[in-house]
JSON list of C-alpha atoms in Angstrom, two decimals:
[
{"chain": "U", "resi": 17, "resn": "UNK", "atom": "CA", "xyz": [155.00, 107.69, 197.20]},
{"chain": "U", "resi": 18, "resn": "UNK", "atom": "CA", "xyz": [152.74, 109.86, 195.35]},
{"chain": "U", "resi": 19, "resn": "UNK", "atom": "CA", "xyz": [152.77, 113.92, 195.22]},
{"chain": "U", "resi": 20, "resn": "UNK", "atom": "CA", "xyz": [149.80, 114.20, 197.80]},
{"chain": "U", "resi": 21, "resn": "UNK", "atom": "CA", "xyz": [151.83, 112.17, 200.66]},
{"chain": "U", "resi": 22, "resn": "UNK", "atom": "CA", "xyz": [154.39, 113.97, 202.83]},
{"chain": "U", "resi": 23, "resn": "UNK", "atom": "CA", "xyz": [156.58, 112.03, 205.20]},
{"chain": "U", "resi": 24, "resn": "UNK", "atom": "CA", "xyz": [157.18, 114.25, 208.44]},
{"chain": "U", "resi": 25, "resn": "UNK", "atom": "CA", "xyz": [160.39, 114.26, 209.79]},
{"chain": "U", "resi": 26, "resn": "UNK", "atom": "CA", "xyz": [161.11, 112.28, 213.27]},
{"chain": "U", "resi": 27, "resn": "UNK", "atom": "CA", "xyz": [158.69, 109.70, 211.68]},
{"chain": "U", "resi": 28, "resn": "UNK", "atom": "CA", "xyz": [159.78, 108.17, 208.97]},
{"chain": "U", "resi": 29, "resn": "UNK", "atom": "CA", "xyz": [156.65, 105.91, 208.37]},
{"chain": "U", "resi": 30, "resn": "UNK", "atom": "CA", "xyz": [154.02, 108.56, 209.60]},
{"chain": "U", "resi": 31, "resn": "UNK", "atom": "CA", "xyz": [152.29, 109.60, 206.37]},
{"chain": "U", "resi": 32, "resn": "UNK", "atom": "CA", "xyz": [149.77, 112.49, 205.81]},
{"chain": "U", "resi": 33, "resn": "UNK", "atom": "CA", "xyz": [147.63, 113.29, 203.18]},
{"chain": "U", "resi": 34, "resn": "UNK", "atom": "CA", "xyz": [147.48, 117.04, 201.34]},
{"chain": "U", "resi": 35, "resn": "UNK", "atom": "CA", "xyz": [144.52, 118.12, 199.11]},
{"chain": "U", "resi": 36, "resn": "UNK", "atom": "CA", "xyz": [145.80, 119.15, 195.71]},
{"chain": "U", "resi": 37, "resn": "UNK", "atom": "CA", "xyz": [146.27, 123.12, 195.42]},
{"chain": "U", "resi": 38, "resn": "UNK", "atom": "CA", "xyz": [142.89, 123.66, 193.16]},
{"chain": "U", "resi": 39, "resn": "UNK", "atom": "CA", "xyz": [142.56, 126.43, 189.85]},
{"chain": "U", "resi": 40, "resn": "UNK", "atom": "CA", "xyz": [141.60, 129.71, 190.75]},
{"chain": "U", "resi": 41, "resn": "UNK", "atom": "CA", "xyz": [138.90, 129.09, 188.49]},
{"chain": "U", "resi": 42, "resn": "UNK", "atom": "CA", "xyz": [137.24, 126.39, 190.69]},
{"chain": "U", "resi": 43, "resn": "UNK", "atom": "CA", "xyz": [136.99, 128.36, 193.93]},
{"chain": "U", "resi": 44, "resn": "UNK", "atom": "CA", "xyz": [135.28, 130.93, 191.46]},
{"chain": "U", "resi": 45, "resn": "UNK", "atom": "CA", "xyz": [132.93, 128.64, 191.15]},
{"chain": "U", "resi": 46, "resn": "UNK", "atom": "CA", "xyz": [132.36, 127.10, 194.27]},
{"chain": "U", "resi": 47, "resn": "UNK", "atom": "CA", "xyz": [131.72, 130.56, 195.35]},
{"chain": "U", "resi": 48, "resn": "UNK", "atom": "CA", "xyz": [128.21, 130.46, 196.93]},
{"chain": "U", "resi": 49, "resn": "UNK", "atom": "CA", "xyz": [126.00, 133.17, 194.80]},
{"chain": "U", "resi": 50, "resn": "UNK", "atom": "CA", "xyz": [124.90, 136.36, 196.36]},
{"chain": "U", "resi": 51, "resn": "UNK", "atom": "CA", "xyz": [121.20, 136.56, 197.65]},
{"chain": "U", "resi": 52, "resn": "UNK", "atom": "CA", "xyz": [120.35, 139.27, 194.91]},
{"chain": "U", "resi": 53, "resn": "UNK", "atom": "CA", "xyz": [122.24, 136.87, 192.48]},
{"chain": "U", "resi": 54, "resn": "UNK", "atom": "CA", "xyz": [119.55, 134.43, 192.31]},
{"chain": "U", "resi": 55, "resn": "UNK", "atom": "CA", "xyz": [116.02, 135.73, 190.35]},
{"chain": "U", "resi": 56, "resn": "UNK", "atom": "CA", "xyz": [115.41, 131.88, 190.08]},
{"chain": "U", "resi": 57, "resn": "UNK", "atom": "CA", "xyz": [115.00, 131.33, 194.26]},
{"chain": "U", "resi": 58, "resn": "UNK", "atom": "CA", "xyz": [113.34, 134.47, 194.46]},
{"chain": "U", "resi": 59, "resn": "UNK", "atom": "CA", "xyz": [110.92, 133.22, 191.76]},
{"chain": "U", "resi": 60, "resn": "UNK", "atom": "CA", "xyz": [109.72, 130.21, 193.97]},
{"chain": "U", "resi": 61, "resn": "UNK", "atom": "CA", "xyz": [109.36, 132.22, 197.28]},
{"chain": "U", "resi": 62, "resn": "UNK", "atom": "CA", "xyz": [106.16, 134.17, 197.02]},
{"chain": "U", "resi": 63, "resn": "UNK", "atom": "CA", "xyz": [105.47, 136.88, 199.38]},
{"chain": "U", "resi": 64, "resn": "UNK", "atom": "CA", "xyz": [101.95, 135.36, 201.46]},
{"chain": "U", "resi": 65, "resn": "UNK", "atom": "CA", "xyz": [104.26, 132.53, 201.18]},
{"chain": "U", "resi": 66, "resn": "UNK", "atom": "CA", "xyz": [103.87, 130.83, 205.21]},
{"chain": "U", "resi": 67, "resn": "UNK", "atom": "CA", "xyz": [106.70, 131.55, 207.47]},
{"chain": "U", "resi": 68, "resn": "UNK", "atom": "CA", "xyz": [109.49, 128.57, 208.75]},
{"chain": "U", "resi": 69, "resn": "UNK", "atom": "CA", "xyz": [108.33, 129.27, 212.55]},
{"chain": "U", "resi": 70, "resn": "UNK", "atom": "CA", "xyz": [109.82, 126.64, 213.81]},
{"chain": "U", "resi": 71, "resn": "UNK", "atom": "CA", "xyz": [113.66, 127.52, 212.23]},
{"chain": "U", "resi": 72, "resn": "UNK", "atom": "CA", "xyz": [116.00, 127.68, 214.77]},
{"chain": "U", "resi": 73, "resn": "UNK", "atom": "CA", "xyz": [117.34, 131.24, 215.19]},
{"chain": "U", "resi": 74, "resn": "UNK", "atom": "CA", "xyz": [113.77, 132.85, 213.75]},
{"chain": "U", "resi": 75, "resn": "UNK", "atom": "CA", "xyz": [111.43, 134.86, 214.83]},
{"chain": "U", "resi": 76, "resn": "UNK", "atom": "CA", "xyz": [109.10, 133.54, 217.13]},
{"chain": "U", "resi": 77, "resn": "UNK", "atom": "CA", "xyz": [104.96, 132.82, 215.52]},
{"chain": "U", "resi": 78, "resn": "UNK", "atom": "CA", "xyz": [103.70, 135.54, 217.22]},
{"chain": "U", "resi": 79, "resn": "UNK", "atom": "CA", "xyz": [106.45, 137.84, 215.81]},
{"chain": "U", "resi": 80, "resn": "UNK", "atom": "CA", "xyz": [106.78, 136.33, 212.43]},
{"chain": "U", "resi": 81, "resn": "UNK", "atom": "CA", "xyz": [102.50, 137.13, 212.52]},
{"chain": "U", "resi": 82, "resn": "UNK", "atom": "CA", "xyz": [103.36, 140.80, 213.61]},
{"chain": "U", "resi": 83, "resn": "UNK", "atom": "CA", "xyz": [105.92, 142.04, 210.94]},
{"chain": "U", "resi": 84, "resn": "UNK", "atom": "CA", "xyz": [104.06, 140.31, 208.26]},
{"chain": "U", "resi": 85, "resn": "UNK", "atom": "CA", "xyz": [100.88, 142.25, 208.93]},
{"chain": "U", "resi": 86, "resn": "UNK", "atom": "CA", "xyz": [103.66, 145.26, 209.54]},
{"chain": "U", "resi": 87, "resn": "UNK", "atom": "CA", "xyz": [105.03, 145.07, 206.10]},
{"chain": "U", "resi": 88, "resn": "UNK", "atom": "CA", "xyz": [101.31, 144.21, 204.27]},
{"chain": "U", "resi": 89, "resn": "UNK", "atom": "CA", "xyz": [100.14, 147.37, 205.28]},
{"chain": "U", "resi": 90, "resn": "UNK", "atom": "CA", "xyz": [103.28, 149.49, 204.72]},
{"chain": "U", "resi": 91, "resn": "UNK", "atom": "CA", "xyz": [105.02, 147.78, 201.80]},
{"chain": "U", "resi": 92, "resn": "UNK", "atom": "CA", "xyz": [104.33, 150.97, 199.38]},
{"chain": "U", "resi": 93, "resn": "UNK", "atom": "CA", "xyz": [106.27, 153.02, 201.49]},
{"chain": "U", "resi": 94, "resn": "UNK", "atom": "CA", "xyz": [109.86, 153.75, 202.31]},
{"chain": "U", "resi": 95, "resn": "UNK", "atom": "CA", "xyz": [110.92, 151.43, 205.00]},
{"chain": "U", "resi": 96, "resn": "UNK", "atom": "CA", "xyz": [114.45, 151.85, 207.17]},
{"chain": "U", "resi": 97, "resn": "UNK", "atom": "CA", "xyz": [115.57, 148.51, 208.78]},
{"chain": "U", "resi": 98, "resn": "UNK", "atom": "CA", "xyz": [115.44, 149.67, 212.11]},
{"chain": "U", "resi": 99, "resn": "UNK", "atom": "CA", "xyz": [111.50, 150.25, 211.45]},
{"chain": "U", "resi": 100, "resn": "UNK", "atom": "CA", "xyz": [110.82, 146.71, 210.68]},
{"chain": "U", "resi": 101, "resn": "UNK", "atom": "CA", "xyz": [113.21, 145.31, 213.90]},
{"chain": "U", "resi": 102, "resn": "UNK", "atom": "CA", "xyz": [111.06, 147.89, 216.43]},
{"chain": "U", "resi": 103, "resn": "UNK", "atom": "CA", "xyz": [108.19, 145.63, 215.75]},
{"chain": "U", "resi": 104, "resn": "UNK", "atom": "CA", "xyz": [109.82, 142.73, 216.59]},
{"chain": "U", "resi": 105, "resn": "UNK", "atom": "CA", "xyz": [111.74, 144.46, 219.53]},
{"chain": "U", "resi": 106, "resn": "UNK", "atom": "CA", "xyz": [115.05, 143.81, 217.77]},
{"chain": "U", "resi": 107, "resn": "UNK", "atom": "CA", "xyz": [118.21, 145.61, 216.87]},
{"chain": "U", "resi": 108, "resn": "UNK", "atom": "CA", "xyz": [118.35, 145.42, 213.22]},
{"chain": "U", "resi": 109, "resn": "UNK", "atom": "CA", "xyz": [121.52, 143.27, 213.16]},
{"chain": "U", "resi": 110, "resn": "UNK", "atom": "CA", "xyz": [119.53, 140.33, 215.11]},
{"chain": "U", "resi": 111, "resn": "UNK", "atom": "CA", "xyz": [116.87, 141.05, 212.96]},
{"chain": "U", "resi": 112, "resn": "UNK", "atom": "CA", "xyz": [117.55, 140.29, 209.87]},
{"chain": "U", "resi": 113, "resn": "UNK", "atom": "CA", "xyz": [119.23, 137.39, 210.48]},
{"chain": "U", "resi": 114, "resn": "UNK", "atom": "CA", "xyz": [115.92, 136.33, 212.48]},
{"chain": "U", "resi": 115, "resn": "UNK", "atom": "CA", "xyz": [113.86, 137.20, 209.21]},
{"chain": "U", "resi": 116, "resn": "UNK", "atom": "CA", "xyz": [115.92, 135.09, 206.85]},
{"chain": "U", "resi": 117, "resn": "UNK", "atom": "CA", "xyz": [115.96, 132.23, 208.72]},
{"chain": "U", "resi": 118, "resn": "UNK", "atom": "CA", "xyz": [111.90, 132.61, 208.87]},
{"chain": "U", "resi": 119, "resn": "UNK", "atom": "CA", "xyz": [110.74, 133.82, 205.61]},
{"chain": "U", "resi": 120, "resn": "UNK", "atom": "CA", "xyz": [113.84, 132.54, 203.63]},
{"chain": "U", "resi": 121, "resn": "UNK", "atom": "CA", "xyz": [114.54, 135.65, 202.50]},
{"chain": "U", "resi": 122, "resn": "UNK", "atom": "CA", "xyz": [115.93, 138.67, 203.84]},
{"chain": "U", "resi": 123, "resn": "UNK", "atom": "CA", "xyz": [113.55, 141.58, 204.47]},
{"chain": "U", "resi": 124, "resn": "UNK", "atom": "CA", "xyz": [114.56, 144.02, 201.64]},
{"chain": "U", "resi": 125, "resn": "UNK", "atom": "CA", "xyz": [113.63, 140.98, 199.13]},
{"chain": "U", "resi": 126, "resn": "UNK", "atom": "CA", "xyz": [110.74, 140.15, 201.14]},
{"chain": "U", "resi": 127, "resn": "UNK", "atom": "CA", "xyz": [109.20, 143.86, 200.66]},
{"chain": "U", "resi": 128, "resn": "UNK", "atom": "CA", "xyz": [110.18, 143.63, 196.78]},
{"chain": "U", "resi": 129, "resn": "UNK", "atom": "CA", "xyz": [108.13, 140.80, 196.80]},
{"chain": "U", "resi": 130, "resn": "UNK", "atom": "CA", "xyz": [105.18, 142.66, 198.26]},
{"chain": "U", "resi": 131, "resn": "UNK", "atom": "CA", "xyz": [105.68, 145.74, 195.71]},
{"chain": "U", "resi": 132, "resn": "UNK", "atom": "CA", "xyz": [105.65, 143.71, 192.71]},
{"chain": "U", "resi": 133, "resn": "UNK", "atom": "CA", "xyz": [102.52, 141.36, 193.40]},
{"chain": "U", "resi": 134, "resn": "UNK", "atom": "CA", "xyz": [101.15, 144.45, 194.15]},
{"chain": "U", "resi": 135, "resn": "UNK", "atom": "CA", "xyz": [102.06, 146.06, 190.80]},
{"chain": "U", "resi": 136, "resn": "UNK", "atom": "CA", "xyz": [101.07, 143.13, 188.95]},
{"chain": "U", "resi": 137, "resn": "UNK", "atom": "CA", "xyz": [97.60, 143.09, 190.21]},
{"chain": "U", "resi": 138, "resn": "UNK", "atom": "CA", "xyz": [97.57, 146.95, 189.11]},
{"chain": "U", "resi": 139, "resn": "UNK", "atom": "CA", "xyz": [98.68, 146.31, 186.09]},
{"chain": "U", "resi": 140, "resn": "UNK", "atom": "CA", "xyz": [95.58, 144.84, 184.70]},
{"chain": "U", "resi": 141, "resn": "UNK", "atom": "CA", "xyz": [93.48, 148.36, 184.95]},
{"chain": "U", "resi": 142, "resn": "UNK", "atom": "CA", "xyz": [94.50, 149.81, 181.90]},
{"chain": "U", "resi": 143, "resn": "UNK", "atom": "CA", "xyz": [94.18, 153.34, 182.67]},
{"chain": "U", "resi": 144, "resn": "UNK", "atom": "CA", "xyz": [96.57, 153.37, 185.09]},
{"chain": "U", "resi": 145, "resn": "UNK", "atom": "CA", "xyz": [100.41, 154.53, 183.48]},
{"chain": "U", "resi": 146, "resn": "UNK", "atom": "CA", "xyz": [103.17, 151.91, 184.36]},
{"chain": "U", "resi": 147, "resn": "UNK", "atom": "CA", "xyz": [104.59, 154.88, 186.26]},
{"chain": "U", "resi": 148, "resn": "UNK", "atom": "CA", "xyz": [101.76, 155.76, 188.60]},
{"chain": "U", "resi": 149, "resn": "UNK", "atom": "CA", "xyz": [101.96, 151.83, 189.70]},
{"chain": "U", "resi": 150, "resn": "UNK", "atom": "CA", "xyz": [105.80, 151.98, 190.52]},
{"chain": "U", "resi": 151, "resn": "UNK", "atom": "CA", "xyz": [104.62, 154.97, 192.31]},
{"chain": "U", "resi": 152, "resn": "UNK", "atom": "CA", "xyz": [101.69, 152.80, 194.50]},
{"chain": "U", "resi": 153, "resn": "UNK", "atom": "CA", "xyz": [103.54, 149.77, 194.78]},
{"chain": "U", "resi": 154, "resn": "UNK", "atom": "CA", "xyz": [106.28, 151.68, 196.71]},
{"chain": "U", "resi": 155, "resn": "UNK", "atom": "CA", "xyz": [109.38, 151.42, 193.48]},
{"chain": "U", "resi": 156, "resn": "UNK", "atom": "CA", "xyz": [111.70, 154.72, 193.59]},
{"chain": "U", "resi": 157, "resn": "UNK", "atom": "CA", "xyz": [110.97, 155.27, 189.40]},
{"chain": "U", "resi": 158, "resn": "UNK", "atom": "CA", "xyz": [109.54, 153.57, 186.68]},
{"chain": "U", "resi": 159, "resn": "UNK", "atom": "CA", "xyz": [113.08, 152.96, 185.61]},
{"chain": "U", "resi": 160, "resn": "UNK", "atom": "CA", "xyz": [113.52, 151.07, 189.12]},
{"chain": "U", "resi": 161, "resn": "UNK", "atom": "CA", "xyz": [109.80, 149.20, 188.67]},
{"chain": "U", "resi": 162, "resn": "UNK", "atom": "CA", "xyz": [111.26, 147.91, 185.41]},
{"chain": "U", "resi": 163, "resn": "UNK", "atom": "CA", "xyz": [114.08, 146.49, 186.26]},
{"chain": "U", "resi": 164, "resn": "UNK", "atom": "CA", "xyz": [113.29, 145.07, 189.72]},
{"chain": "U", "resi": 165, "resn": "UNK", "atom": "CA", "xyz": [110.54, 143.26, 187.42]},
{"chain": "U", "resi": 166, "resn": "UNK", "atom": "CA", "xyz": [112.42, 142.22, 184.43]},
{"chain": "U", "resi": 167, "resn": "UNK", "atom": "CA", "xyz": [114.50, 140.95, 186.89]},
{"chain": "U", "resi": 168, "resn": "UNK", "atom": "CA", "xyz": [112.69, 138.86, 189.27]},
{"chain": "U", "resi": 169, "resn": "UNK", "atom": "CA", "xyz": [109.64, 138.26, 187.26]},
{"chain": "U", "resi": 170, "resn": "UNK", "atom": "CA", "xyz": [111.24, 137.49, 183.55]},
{"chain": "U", "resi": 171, "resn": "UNK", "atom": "CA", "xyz": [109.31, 140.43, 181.77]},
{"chain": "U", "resi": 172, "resn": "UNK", "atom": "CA", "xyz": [109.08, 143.42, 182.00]},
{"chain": "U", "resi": 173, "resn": "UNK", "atom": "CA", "xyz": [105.23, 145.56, 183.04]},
{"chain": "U", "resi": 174, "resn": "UNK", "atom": "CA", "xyz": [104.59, 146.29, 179.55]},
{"chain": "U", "resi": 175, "resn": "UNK", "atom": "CA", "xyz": [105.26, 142.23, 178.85]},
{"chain": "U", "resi": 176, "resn": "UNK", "atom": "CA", "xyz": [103.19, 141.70, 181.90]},
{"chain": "U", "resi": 177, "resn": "UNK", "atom": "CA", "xyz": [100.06, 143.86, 180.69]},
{"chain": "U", "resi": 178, "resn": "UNK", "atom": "CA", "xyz": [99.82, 143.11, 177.68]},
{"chain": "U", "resi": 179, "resn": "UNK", "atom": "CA", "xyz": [99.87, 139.12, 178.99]},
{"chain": "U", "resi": 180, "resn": "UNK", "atom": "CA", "xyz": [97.27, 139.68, 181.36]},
{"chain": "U", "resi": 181, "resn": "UNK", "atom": "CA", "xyz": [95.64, 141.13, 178.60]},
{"chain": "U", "resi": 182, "resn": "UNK", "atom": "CA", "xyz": [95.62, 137.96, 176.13]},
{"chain": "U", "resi": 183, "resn": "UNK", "atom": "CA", "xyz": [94.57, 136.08, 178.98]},
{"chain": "U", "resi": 184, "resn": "UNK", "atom": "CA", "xyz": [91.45, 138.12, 179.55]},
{"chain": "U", "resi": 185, "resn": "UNK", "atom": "CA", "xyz": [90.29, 137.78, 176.13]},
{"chain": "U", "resi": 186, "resn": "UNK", "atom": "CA", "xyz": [90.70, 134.21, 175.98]},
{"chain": "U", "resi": 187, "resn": "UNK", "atom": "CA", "xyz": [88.11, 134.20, 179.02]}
]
């Protein structure tokens, strides 16, 4: 009999089978990541990207439509969860659980989304200081614009300008 078997008592013959006790160190890493743990995902979702309206537990098309435009035209802005779930006539619990199964990601990564395409785009008019962008595109400080950006977007706006700038000139 191996180490995995165990004979219960009453039935002599009976056997049943036990999964080995595994590390520590492999649950660790079967661990799934956090959402905000993975700048790689985030990287492939883009923020015009086309809702999942057909995901069971989403929002419906009509309200997927409706807190899209919502969040377009008030990304730069501070925005409380409840906010976003009175457009879609939810509690913010149902909500966001609604919005991740649509867009893929939940709304607070969504709206990061929005702020840093927006910044990028900004970033190509020189004039304009990195920290009046993370103003306009809704980020707390420059500090925050920075790292939200080296973060999710591999560079950070200085990087990003000065890019866009090579690219221009090869034009």
């Amino acid at each position: 009999m191996s180490d995995h078997e165990i004979i219960l008592p009453g039935e002599p013959k009976a056997l049943l089978q036990v999964e080995p006790v595994r590390p520590e160190a492999e649950y660790r890493e079967a661990e799934p990541r956090r959402a905000d743990d993975l700048p790689a995902r985030f990287l492939e979702i883009t923020a015009e990207g086309h809702p999942l309206l057909n995901a069971k537990g989403g929002l419906s098309a009509k309200r997927a439509r409706q807190v899209q435009e919502f969040l377009g035209q008030n990304f730069s802005r501070k925005l409380s969860l409840a906010e976003m779930a009175a457009v879609c006539g939810l509690s913010p619990y149902h909500f966001v659980r609604a919005f991740s199964k649509t867009f893929g990601v939940p709304p607070h990564q969504y709206v990061l989304g929005l702020r840093l395409d927006f910044a990028e785009k900004l970033l190509v008019d020189r004039r304009m200081s990195i920290t009046d962008i993370a103003d306009l595109s809704g980020f707390s400080s420059q500090s925050h614009f920075t790292t939200m950006m080296k973060k999710y977007r591999n560079a950070t706006p200085r990087q990003v300008r000065a890019r866009q700038g090579r690219s221009q000139a090869n034009e």
